[in-house]
Tab-separated table of C-alpha atoms in Angstrom:
chain	number	residue	atom	x	y	z
A	1	MET	CA	-86.273	44.023	72.800
A	2	ALA	CA	-88.964	41.791	74.327
A	3	LYS	CA	-91.042	42.222	71.174
A	4	ALA	CA	-88.087	41.184	68.995
A	5	LEU	CA	-87.556	38.087	71.141
A	6	THR	CA	-91.240	37.049	71.019
A	7	GLY	CA	-91.219	37.650	67.248
A	8	LEU	CA	-88.131	35.426	66.917
A	9	ALA	CA	-89.694	32.734	69.132
A	10	ALA	CA	-92.795	32.778	66.924
A	11	LYS	CA	-90.695	32.422	63.746
A	12	ALA	CA	-88.217	29.923	65.239
A	13	PRO	CA	-89.990	26.684	64.130
A	14	GLY	CA	-90.147	28.024	60.566
A	15	LEU	CA	-86.477	29.084	60.675
A	16	ILE	CA	-85.344	25.722	62.029
A	17	LYS	CA	-87.339	23.900	59.351
A	18	GLY	CA	-85.734	26.134	56.715
A	19	VAL	CA	-82.261	25.354	57.997
A	20	VAL	CA	-82.982	21.610	58.109
A	21	ASP	CA	-84.493	21.612	54.604
A	22	TYR	CA	-81.487	23.467	53.235
A	23	SER	CA	-78.805	21.430	54.947
A	24	THR	CA	-80.214	17.888	54.628
A	25	PRO	CA	-79.335	17.351	50.932
A	26	LYS	CA	-75.907	18.841	51.480
A	27	LEU	CA	-75.313	16.637	54.526
A	28	ASN	CA	-76.454	13.651	52.487
A	29	THR	CA	-73.930	14.448	49.749
A	30	PHE	CA	-71.214	14.904	52.349
A	31	TRP	CA	-72.097	11.609	54.022
A	32	HIS	CA	-72.206	9.841	50.642
A	33	TYR	CA	-68.544	10.700	50.027
A	34	ALA	CA	-67.307	10.700	53.634
A	35	ARG	CA	-68.519	7.147	54.244
A	36	VAL	CA	-66.055	5.900	51.597
A	37	GLU	CA	-63.243	8.450	51.665
A	38	LEU	CA	-62.914	9.772	55.217
A	39	THR	CA	-63.416	6.694	57.397
A	40	PRO	CA	-60.527	5.582	59.595
A	41	PRO	CA	-58.601	2.508	58.391
A	42	THR	CA	-59.794	-0.883	59.686
A	43	PRO	CA	-57.464	-3.581	61.043
A	44	ALA	CA	-58.107	-5.462	57.793
A	45	ASP	CA	-56.138	-2.721	56.009
A	46	ILE	CA	-52.953	-3.302	58.036
A	47	PRO	CA	-51.213	-5.462	55.368
A	48	LYS	CA	-51.912	-2.816	52.726
A	49	ILE	CA	-50.601	-0.097	55.064
A	50	THR	CA	-47.355	-1.955	55.744
A	51	GLN	CA	-47.059	-2.654	52.008
A	52	GLY	CA	-47.442	1.051	51.260
A	53	LEU	CA	-44.869	2.030	53.910
A	54	ASN	CA	-42.415	-0.553	52.600
A	55	SER	CA	-42.781	0.700	49.044
A	56	LEU	CA	-42.139	4.278	50.272
A	57	VAL	CA	-39.006	3.180	52.144
A	58	LYS	CA	-37.797	1.109	49.163
A	59	SER	CA	-38.350	3.998	46.770
A	60	ALA	CA	-36.362	6.286	49.075
A	61	ARG	CA	-33.571	3.710	49.465
A	62	THR	CA	-33.153	2.676	45.804
A	63	GLY	CA	-33.408	6.218	44.428
A	64	LYS	CA	-36.631	5.432	42.535
A	65	TRP	CA	-38.132	8.614	43.964
A	66	LYS	CA	-36.018	10.580	41.504
A	67	GLU	CA	-37.808	8.852	38.587
A	68	VAL	CA	-41.281	9.954	39.686
A	69	PRO	CA	-43.046	12.246	37.189
A	70	VAL	CA	-43.544	15.846	38.268
A	71	LYS	CA	-47.348	15.537	38.204
A	72	GLU	CA	-47.257	12.593	40.572
A	73	ALA	CA	-44.695	14.327	42.789
A	74	TRP	CA	-47.008	17.331	42.998
A	75	LEU	CA	-49.931	15.101	43.976
A	76	ASN	CA	-47.790	13.448	46.645
A	77	THR	CA	-46.856	16.898	47.973
A	78	LEU	CA	-50.524	17.877	48.203
A	79	ILE	CA	-51.386	14.654	50.023
A	80	THR	CA	-48.520	15.209	52.491
A	81	ALA	CA	-49.731	18.770	53.064
A	82	GLU	CA	-53.259	17.487	53.732
A	83	ILE	CA	-51.937	15.032	56.330
A	84	ALA	CA	-50.020	17.875	57.977
A	85	PHE	CA	-53.249	19.942	58.105
A	86	TRP	CA	-55.029	17.093	59.912
A	87	PHE	CA	-52.269	17.324	62.553
A	88	PHE	CA	-52.901	21.043	63.047
A	89	VAL	CA	-56.666	20.472	63.283
A	90	GLY	CA	-55.940	17.865	65.959
A	91	GLU	CA	-53.748	20.360	67.793
A	92	CYS	CA	-56.584	22.929	67.764
A	93	ILE	CA	-58.938	20.279	69.189
A	94	GLY	CA	-56.410	19.314	71.857
A	95	LYS	CA	-55.723	22.840	73.035
A	96	GLY	CA	-59.387	23.874	72.949
A	97	THR	CA	-59.141	27.046	70.812
A	98	ILE	CA	-58.513	27.783	67.164
A	99	VAL	CA	-56.002	30.612	67.613
A	100	GLY	CA	-53.430	30.455	70.380
A	101	TYR	CA	-53.308	28.780	73.753
A	102	GLN	CA	-55.692	30.281	76.330
A	103	VAL	CA	-53.451	29.731	79.319
B	1	MET	CA	-71.236	18.303	36.347
B	2	ALA	CA	-72.417	14.701	36.925
B	3	ALA	CA	-72.063	13.276	40.422
B	4	LEU	CA	-68.595	11.789	40.843
B	5	ALA	CA	-68.189	8.355	42.396
B	6	PRO	CA	-66.445	8.355	45.772
B	7	VAL	CA	-62.708	7.755	45.466
B	8	GLN	CA	-61.226	4.643	47.065
B	9	VAL	CA	-58.608	6.325	49.225
B	10	SER	CA	-55.462	4.299	49.875
B	11	PRO	CA	-55.387	2.837	53.416
B	12	LEU	CA	-51.908	4.280	53.900
B	13	ILE	CA	-53.297	7.783	53.391
B	14	LYS	CA	-56.245	7.100	55.714
B	15	PHE	CA	-53.869	5.735	58.348
B	16	GLY	CA	-51.635	8.795	57.932
B	17	ARG	CA	-54.555	11.209	58.260
B	18	TRP	CA	-56.142	9.705	61.337
B	19	SER	CA	-52.853	9.078	63.142
B	20	ALA	CA	-51.882	12.701	62.394
B	21	LEU	CA	-55.213	13.787	63.909
B	22	LEU	CA	-54.673	11.694	67.049
B	23	LEU	CA	-51.064	12.851	67.410
B	24	GLY	CA	-52.223	16.438	66.975
B	25	ILE	CA	-54.860	16.102	69.702
B	26	MET	CA	-52.341	14.511	72.063
B	27	TRP	CA	-49.697	17.147	71.317
B	28	GLY	CA	-52.204	20.007	71.647
B	29	SER	CA	-53.465	18.937	75.061
B	30	HIS	CA	-49.947	18.116	76.334
B	31	HIS	CA	-48.526	21.469	75.180
B	32	TYR	CA	-51.526	23.316	76.663
B	33	ASN	CA	-51.032	21.612	80.035
B	34	THR	CA	-47.297	22.419	80.032
B	35	LEU	CA	-47.890	26.073	79.213
B	36	LYS	CA	-50.707	26.352	81.746
B	37	ALA	CA	-48.537	24.890	84.517
B	38	SER	CA	-45.672	27.323	83.914
B	39	GLU	CA	-48.085	30.264	83.573
B	40	THR	CA	-49.878	29.520	86.854
B	41	ALA	CA	-46.489	29.145	88.598
B	42	TRP	CA	-45.453	32.560	87.245
B	43	ARG	CA	-48.775	34.094	88.320
B	44	VAL	CA	-48.325	32.800	91.886
B	45	GLU	CA	-44.817	34.315	92.046
B	46	GLU	CA	-46.114	37.559	90.537
B	47	ALA	CA	-48.857	37.775	93.190
B	48	GLU	CA	-46.208	37.496	95.924
B	49	ARG	CA	-44.035	40.127	94.249
B	50	LYS	CA	-47.089	42.394	93.872
B	51	ILE	CA	-47.605	42.609	97.641
B	52	VAL	CA	-44.032	43.815	98.128
B	53	LYS	CA	-44.271	46.179	95.158
B	54	ASP	CA	-47.564	47.732	96.295
B	55	ALA	CA	-46.236	48.362	99.822
B	56	HIS	CA	-43.115	49.979	98.366
B	57	LYS	CA	-45.204	52.132	96.001
B	58	ALA	CA	-47.446	53.310	98.859
B	59	THR	CA	-44.497	54.428	101.011
B	60	GLU	CA	-42.889	56.168	98.021
B	61	LYS	CA	-46.128	57.984	97.301
B	62	THR	CA	-46.528	59.335	100.840
B	63	ARG	CA	-42.872	60.411	100.894
B	64	LEU	CA	-43.157	62.285	97.600
B	65	ASN	CA	-46.460	63.856	98.666
B	66	ARG	CA	-44.848	65.191	101.850
B	67	GLU	CA	-41.846	66.596	99.976
B	68	GLU	CA	-44.099	68.264	97.436
B	69	LEU	CA	-46.173	69.933	100.160
B	70	LEU	CA	-43.003	71.127	101.909
B	71	TYR	CA	-41.763	72.638	98.630
B	72	LEU	CA	-45.101	74.345	97.953
B	73	ALA	CA	-45.187	75.705	101.514
B	74	ASP	CA	-41.693	77.067	101.019
B	75	GLN	CA	-42.675	78.728	97.727
B	76	ALA	CA	-45.933	80.101	99.066
B	77	GLY	CA	-44.421	81.305	102.279
B	78	VAL	CA	-46.714	79.190	104.419
B	79	LYS	CA	-45.330	78.236	107.826
B	80	VAL	CA	-44.895	74.491	108.181
B	81	PRO	CA	-46.332	73.093	111.413
B	82	PRO	CA	-43.859	71.120	113.558
B	83	ASN	CA	-43.781	67.315	113.250
B	84	PHE	CA	-45.066	67.412	109.674
């Protein structure tokens, strides 16, 4: 057991370097997309947000939502599902565990 | 596959996502605190009930032990000492 630990400690710098070399390009790709797509909205976006909400409400009120093509309706469903998943991820963060409440 | 350009996500969707995340965190911690409070209250009550239950179980056990020994003595023909 002690020999395995000393062997691991001797290999650790090489292992860490391997992990870093493998993950850096992938993290760079992730950051390249996340910086544009995943950032929170800025206060400058507020007019566009209210515009979007108003158009949703108007479409619901006037019945325009019935004229939406099926492909677009499907995309809207997927987007709504994604927003719901962010809520559940937030709930997992808030309660501290992934499965269940550890009371 | 060539590298795709990042998509300009609509601010409404971004607002929806991040507010859902914040609401989820708030709901998760609030619900956890509520459940924890009621569970600790129940555990305190259960600890009190346990003292009573354990005392009751101990007296029952000695009573049943005595009755079993009396029965065995009767079956085996052993004389029971007085004040047993």
